[in-house]
Amino acid sequence: MEIEINGIKIQLVNSTEKNVNDYLEFVNSLSKDEDNYTLVRYSEVNKNQIIEWSKSWGKQTMMILAYQGDKDTLKVVGNIQLNKGRYFGSERQFHVGEIAYAVDKYFRGKGLIYALFSYLLRSTDVKILTAWVDERNIKSQKILENLGFERLCKINEFMYSLKEKTFVNLIFYSGRTEVARERVEKYLEKFNLKIKY
């Protein structure tokens, strides 16, 4: 799948273990970004952890990477992931998926996140999507609400941030896949993004 944002071509790719180094480079770039609210904001993430985690990519975890550049200079500028069936221990609920996402600072506010959502929503069979969002991450809350997610609760001091040496409050969101599919098209139009499938 391909899109163009401000004259820059971006390829969206369903990733496997072979994309670990590209993803790791992206994660390292996010760790230096004060507006980033992915796990690297809260703790150290190393290559061995990502290698182990990547073994589920293309299986229980759908990992989509957004690549900018040509064959010789490709770099990841965004990602969205979906972990299926994480709830209730051994009674896994495969109709439910937890999502997480990140976009490079340059591409924020330009619609890339909606293109990533569009690709994900076309590729999954889950019915219910969930997400945890840092209370300070207002932009991410707005994106989810734009796509029809509902804010269900806030849990104070739910996660400990090793880097910040404090507990952070998280907001739990849930949404229906069919609603998000309808709404994402509106935002692709708003940003004048035409996706080539």
C-alpha positions as YAML, in Angstrom:
chain: A
units: angstrom
residues:
- id: 1
  name: MET
  ca: [0.00, 0.00, 0.00]
- id: 2
  name: GLU
  ca: [1.33, 3.43, -0.89]
- id: 3
  name: ILE
  ca: [0.38, 7.02, -0.04]
- id: 4
  name: GLU
  ca: [1.91, 10.41, -0.71]
- id: 5
  name: ILE
  ca: [2.14, 13.11, 1.95]
- id: 6
  name: ASN
  ca: [3.48, 16.53, 0.96]
- id: 7
  name: GLY
  ca: [5.14, 14.98, -2.09]
- id: 8
  name: ILE
  ca: [6.79, 12.24, 0.00]
- id: 9
  name: LYS
  ca: [5.98, 8.64, -0.94]
- id: 10
  name: ILE
  ca: [5.29, 6.31, 1.94]
- id: 11
  name: GLN
  ca: [4.90, 2.53, 1.78]
- id: 12
  name: LEU
  ca: [2.80, 0.75, 4.40]
- id: 13
  name: VAL
  ca: [4.12, -2.76, 5.02]
- id: 14
  name: ASN
  ca: [2.80, -5.69, 7.04]
- id: 15
  name: SER
  ca: [5.94, -6.54, 9.00]
- id: 16
  name: THR
  ca: [7.65, -9.72, 10.13]
- id: 17
  name: GLU
  ca: [10.82, -10.55, 12.07]
- id: 18
  name: LYS
  ca: [12.91, -9.33, 9.13]
- id: 19
  name: ASN
  ca: [11.86, -5.72, 9.92]
- id: 20
  name: VAL
  ca: [13.25, -5.71, 13.48]
- id: 21
  name: ASN
  ca: [16.25, -3.45, 12.80]
- id: 22
  name: ASP
  ca: [14.10, -0.89, 10.96]
- id: 23
  name: TYR
  ca: [11.60, -0.84, 13.82]
- id: 24
  name: LEU
  ca: [14.38, -0.59, 16.42]
- id: 25
  name: GLU
  ca: [15.86, 2.43, 14.63]
- id: 26
  name: PHE
  ca: [12.41, 4.09, 14.67]
- id: 27
  name: VAL
  ca: [11.91, 3.31, 18.37]
- id: 28
  name: ASN
  ca: [15.33, 4.80, 19.17]
- id: 29
  name: SER
  ca: [14.40, 8.00, 17.33]
- id: 30
  name: LEU
  ca: [11.17, 8.21, 19.34]
- id: 31
  name: SER
  ca: [13.06, 7.89, 22.64]
- id: 32
  name: LYS
  ca: [14.56, 11.35, 21.99]
- id: 33
  name: ASP
  ca: [11.14, 12.93, 21.25]
- id: 34
  name: GLU
  ca: [9.50, 14.68, 24.23]
- id: 35
  name: ASP
  ca: [6.07, 14.44, 22.56]
- id: 36
  name: ASN
  ca: [6.35, 10.66, 22.22]
- id: 37
  name: TYR
  ca: [4.12, 8.52, 24.43]
- id: 38
  name: THR
  ca: [5.11, 5.01, 23.33]
- id: 39
  name: LEU
  ca: [6.72, 2.56, 25.76]
- id: 40
  name: VAL
  ca: [10.19, 4.03, 25.15]
- id: 41
  name: ARG
  ca: [9.04, 7.16, 26.97]
- id: 42
  name: TYR
  ca: [8.65, 5.10, 30.13]
- id: 43
  name: SER
  ca: [11.37, 2.44, 30.01]
- id: 44
  name: GLU
  ca: [14.43, 1.21, 28.18]
- id: 45
  name: VAL
  ca: [13.72, -1.03, 25.21]
- id: 46
  name: ASN
  ca: [16.55, -3.13, 23.81]
- id: 47
  name: LYS
  ca: [17.09, -5.12, 20.64]
- id: 48
  name: ASN
  ca: [16.71, -8.50, 22.36]
- id: 49
  name: GLN
  ca: [13.25, -7.53, 23.68]
- id: 50
  name: ILE
  ca: [12.14, -6.43, 20.22]
- id: 51
  name: ILE
  ca: [13.55, -9.57, 18.57]
- id: 52
  name: GLU
  ca: [11.60, -11.73, 21.01]
- id: 53
  name: TRP
  ca: [8.43, -9.68, 20.54]
- id: 54
  name: SER
  ca: [8.78, -9.72, 16.73]
- id: 55
  name: LYS
  ca: [8.32, -13.51, 16.72]
- id: 56
  name: SER
  ca: [4.59, -12.83, 17.10]
- id: 57
  name: TRP
  ca: [4.46, -10.35, 14.17]
- id: 58
  name: GLY
  ca: [2.27, -11.70, 11.41]
- id: 59
  name: LYS
  ca: [0.72, -14.15, 13.88]
- id: 60
  name: GLN
  ca: [-0.97, -12.88, 17.04]
- id: 61
  name: THR
  ca: [0.42, -9.37, 16.52]
- id: 62
  name: MET
  ca: [-0.14, -7.39, 13.36]
- id: 63
  name: MET
  ca: [2.67, -4.85, 12.97]
- id: 64
  name: ILE
  ca: [2.38, -2.31, 10.16]
- id: 65
  name: LEU
  ca: [5.34, -0.05, 9.43]
- id: 66
  name: ALA
  ca: [5.28, 3.12, 7.33]
- id: 67
  name: TYR
  ca: [8.48, 3.45, 5.28]
- id: 68
  name: GLN
  ca: [9.71, 6.67, 3.69]
- id: 69
  name: GLY
  ca: [12.30, 6.78, 0.90]
- id: 70
  name: ASP
  ca: [13.53, 4.61, -1.92]
- id: 71
  name: LYS
  ca: [15.13, 1.15, -1.78]
- id: 72
  name: ASP
  ca: [18.52, 2.49, -0.66]
- id: 73
  name: THR
  ca: [17.32, 5.00, 1.95]
- id: 74
  name: LEU
  ca: [14.21, 3.44, 3.49]
- id: 75
  name: LYS
  ca: [13.40, 4.44, 7.06]
- id: 76
  name: VAL
  ca: [10.39, 3.87, 9.29]
- id: 77
  name: VAL
  ca: [8.34, 7.00, 10.00]
- id: 78
  name: GLY
  ca: [5.33, 5.42, 11.67]
- id: 79
  name: ASN
  ca: [3.75, 2.22, 12.93]
- id: 80
  name: ILE
  ca: [0.51, 0.76, 14.16]
- id: 81
  name: GLN
  ca: [0.16, -2.59, 15.87]
- id: 82
  name: LEU
  ca: [-2.72, -4.81, 16.89]
- id: 83
  name: ASN
  ca: [-2.44, -7.56, 19.50]
- id: 84
  name: LYS
  ca: [-5.35, -9.98, 19.21]
- id: 85
  name: GLY
  ca: [-7.04, -11.74, 22.09]
- id: 86
  name: ARG
  ca: [-5.03, -10.48, 25.04]
- id: 87
  name: TYR
  ca: [-7.85, -10.39, 27.54]
- id: 88
  name: PHE
  ca: [-8.89, -12.86, 30.28]
- id: 89
  name: GLY
  ca: [-5.79, -15.02, 30.50]
- id: 90
  name: SER
  ca: [-6.26, -18.46, 29.00]
- id: 91
  name: GLU
  ca: [-9.78, -17.55, 27.84]
- id: 92
  name: ARG
  ca: [-8.42, -15.42, 25.02]
- id: 93
  name: GLN
  ca: [-10.91, -13.20, 23.23]
- id: 94
  name: PHE
  ca: [-9.80, -13.14, 19.60]
- id: 95
  name: HIS
  ca: [-12.58, -10.77, 18.56]
- id: 96
  name: VAL
  ca: [-10.85, -8.09, 20.69]
- id: 97
  name: GLY
  ca: [-7.59, -6.36, 19.77]
- id: 98
  name: GLU
  ca: [-5.41, -3.87, 21.60]
- id: 99
  name: ILE
  ca: [-3.79, -1.21, 19.43]
- id: 100
  name: ALA
  ca: [-0.77, 1.04, 19.80]
- id: 101
  name: TYR
  ca: [0.75, 3.46, 17.31]
- id: 102
  name: ALA
  ca: [3.37, 6.13, 16.75]
- id: 103
  name: VAL
  ca: [4.28, 8.60, 14.02]
- id: 104
  name: ASP
  ca: [7.52, 10.47, 13.43]
- id: 105
  name: LYS
  ca: [7.30, 14.11, 14.54]
- id: 106
  name: TYR
  ca: [7.55, 15.44, 10.94]
- id: 107
  name: PHE
  ca: [4.45, 13.48, 9.85]
- id: 108
  name: ARG
  ca: [2.22, 14.30, 12.83]
- id: 109
  name: GLY
  ca: [-0.84, 16.31, 11.88]
- id: 110
  name: LYS
  ca: [-0.49, 15.33, 8.21]
- id: 111
  name: GLY
  ca: [-2.81, 12.31, 8.19]
- id: 112
  name: LEU
  ca: [-0.28, 9.46, 8.27]
- id: 113
  name: ILE
  ca: [-1.90, 8.03, 11.39]
- id: 114
  name: TYR
  ca: [-5.24, 7.77, 9.55]
- id: 115
  name: ALA
  ca: [-3.56, 5.95, 6.65]
- id: 116
  name: LEU
  ca: [-2.04, 3.49, 9.15]
- id: 117
  name: PHE
  ca: [-5.45, 2.99, 10.76]
- id: 118
  name: SER
  ca: [-7.05, 2.49, 7.33]
- id: 119
  name: TYR
  ca: [-4.56, -0.25, 6.42]
- id: 120
  name: LEU
  ca: [-5.01, -1.95, 9.80]
- id: 121
  name: LEU
  ca: [-8.81, -1.76, 9.74]
- id: 122
  name: ARG
  ca: [-8.91, -3.30, 6.24]
- id: 123
  name: SER
  ca: [-6.63, -6.13, 7.37]
- id: 124
  name: THR
  ca: [-8.23, -7.28, 10.61]
- id: 125
  name: ASP
  ca: [-11.22, -9.38, 11.58]
- id: 126
  name: VAL
  ca: [-11.46, -8.15, 15.19]
- id: 127
  name: LYS
  ca: [-14.74, -6.53, 16.20]
- id: 128
  name: ILE
  ca: [-13.62, -4.51, 19.24]
- id: 129
  name: LEU
  ca: [-10.49, -2.34, 19.44]
- id: 130
  name: THR
  ca: [-8.99, -1.12, 22.71]
- id: 131
  name: ALA
  ca: [-6.19, 1.32, 23.53]
- id: 132
  name: TRP
  ca: [-4.44, 2.71, 26.59]
- id: 133
  name: VAL
  ca: [-3.42, 6.38, 26.37]
- id: 134
  name: ASP
  ca: [-1.29, 8.47, 28.71]
- id: 135
  name: GLU
  ca: [-3.53, 11.18, 30.19]
- id: 136
  name: ARG
  ca: [-1.04, 13.82, 28.96]
- id: 137
  name: ASN
  ca: [-1.30, 12.62, 25.35]
- id: 138
  name: ILE
  ca: [-4.18, 14.83, 24.21]
- id: 139
  name: LYS
  ca: [-3.44, 14.34, 20.48]
- id: 140
  name: SER
  ca: [-3.79, 10.58, 20.70]
- id: 141
  name: GLN
  ca: [-7.03, 10.91, 22.65]
- id: 142
  name: LYS
  ca: [-8.40, 13.16, 19.89]
- id: 143
  name: ILE
  ca: [-7.42, 10.66, 17.16]
- id: 144
  name: LEU
  ca: [-9.23, 7.83, 18.91]
- id: 145
  name: GLU
  ca: [-12.30, 9.96, 19.56]
- id: 146
  name: ASN
  ca: [-12.29, 11.05, 15.87]
- id: 147
  name: LEU
  ca: [-12.53, 7.34, 14.99]
- id: 148
  name: GLY
  ca: [-15.47, 6.71, 17.34]
- id: 149
  name: PHE
  ca: [-13.62, 5.27, 20.32]
- id: 150
  name: GLU
  ca: [-15.18, 5.90, 23.72]
- id: 151
  name: ARG
  ca: [-13.24, 6.88, 26.80]
- id: 152
  name: LEU
  ca: [-14.29, 4.24, 29.32]
- id: 153
  name: CYS
  ca: [-12.19, 5.08, 32.35]
- id: 154
  name: LYS
  ca: [-9.06, 6.68, 33.72]
- id: 155
  name: ILE
  ca: [-6.85, 4.76, 36.11]
- id: 156
  name: ASN
  ca: [-4.57, 6.94, 38.21]
- id: 157
  name: GLU
  ca: [-0.97, 5.79, 38.69]
- id: 158
  name: PHE
  ca: [-1.60, 2.76, 36.47]
- id: 159
  name: MET
  ca: [1.90, 2.53, 35.00]
- id: 160
  name: TYR
  ca: [5.28, 3.31, 36.48]
- id: 161
  name: SER
  ca: [7.65, 5.28, 34.26]
- id: 162
  name: LEU
  ca: [11.25, 4.26, 34.95]
- id: 163
  name: LYS
  ca: [12.61, 7.17, 32.92]
- id: 164
  name: GLU
  ca: [10.38, 9.79, 34.55]
- id: 165
  name: LYS
  ca: [10.55, 8.11, 37.98]
- id: 166
  name: THR
  ca: [6.84, 8.59, 38.57]
- id: 167
  name: PHE
  ca: [3.51, 6.86, 38.14]
- id: 168
  name: VAL
  ca: [1.41, 7.97, 35.18]
- id: 169
  name: ASN
  ca: [-2.35, 8.02, 34.69]
- id: 170
  name: LEU
  ca: [-3.76, 6.03, 31.76]
- id: 171
  name: ILE
  ca: [-7.09, 6.35, 29.96]
- id: 172
  name: PHE
  ca: [-8.74, 3.23, 28.58]
- id: 173
  name: TYR
  ca: [-10.54, 3.51, 25.22]
- id: 174
  name: SER
  ca: [-12.70, 1.06, 23.31]
- id: 175
  name: GLY
  ca: [-14.20, 1.26, 19.84]
- id: 176
  name: ARG
  ca: [-16.02, -0.82, 17.24]
- id: 177
  name: THR
  ca: [-14.02, -1.73, 14.15]
- id: 178
  name: GLU
  ca: [-16.91, -1.04, 11.75]
- id: 179
  name: VAL
  ca: [-17.37, 2.50, 13.15]
- id: 180
  name: ALA
  ca: [-13.66, 3.25, 12.89]
- id: 181
  name: ARG
  ca: [-13.63, 1.94, 9.29]
- id: 182
  name: GLU
  ca: [-16.36, 4.41, 8.32]
- id: 183
  name: ARG
  ca: [-14.81, 7.35, 10.11]
- id: 184
  name: VAL
  ca: [-11.25, 6.84, 8.92]
- id: 185
  name: GLU
  ca: [-12.34, 7.51, 5.32]
- id: 186
  name: LYS
  ca: [-13.55, 10.98, 6.34]
- id: 187
  name: TYR
  ca: [-10.12, 11.83, 7.73]
- id: 188
  name: LEU
  ca: [-8.28, 10.49, 4.69]
- id: 189
  name: GLU
  ca: [-10.43, 12.87, 2.61]
- id: 190
  name: LYS
  ca: [-9.78, 15.74, 5.02]
- id: 191
  name: PHE
  ca: [-6.03, 15.31, 4.54]
- id: 192
  name: ASN
  ca: [-6.49, 14.65, 0.81]
- id: 193
  name: LEU
  ca: [-4.74, 11.31, 1.06]
- id: 194
  name: LYS
  ca: [-5.30, 8.80, -1.69]
- id: 195
  name: ILE
  ca: [-4.17, 5.33, -0.81]
- id: 196
  name: LYS
  ca: [-3.00, 2.96, -3.54]
- id: 197
  name: TYR
  ca: [-3.85, -0.57, -2.45]
...
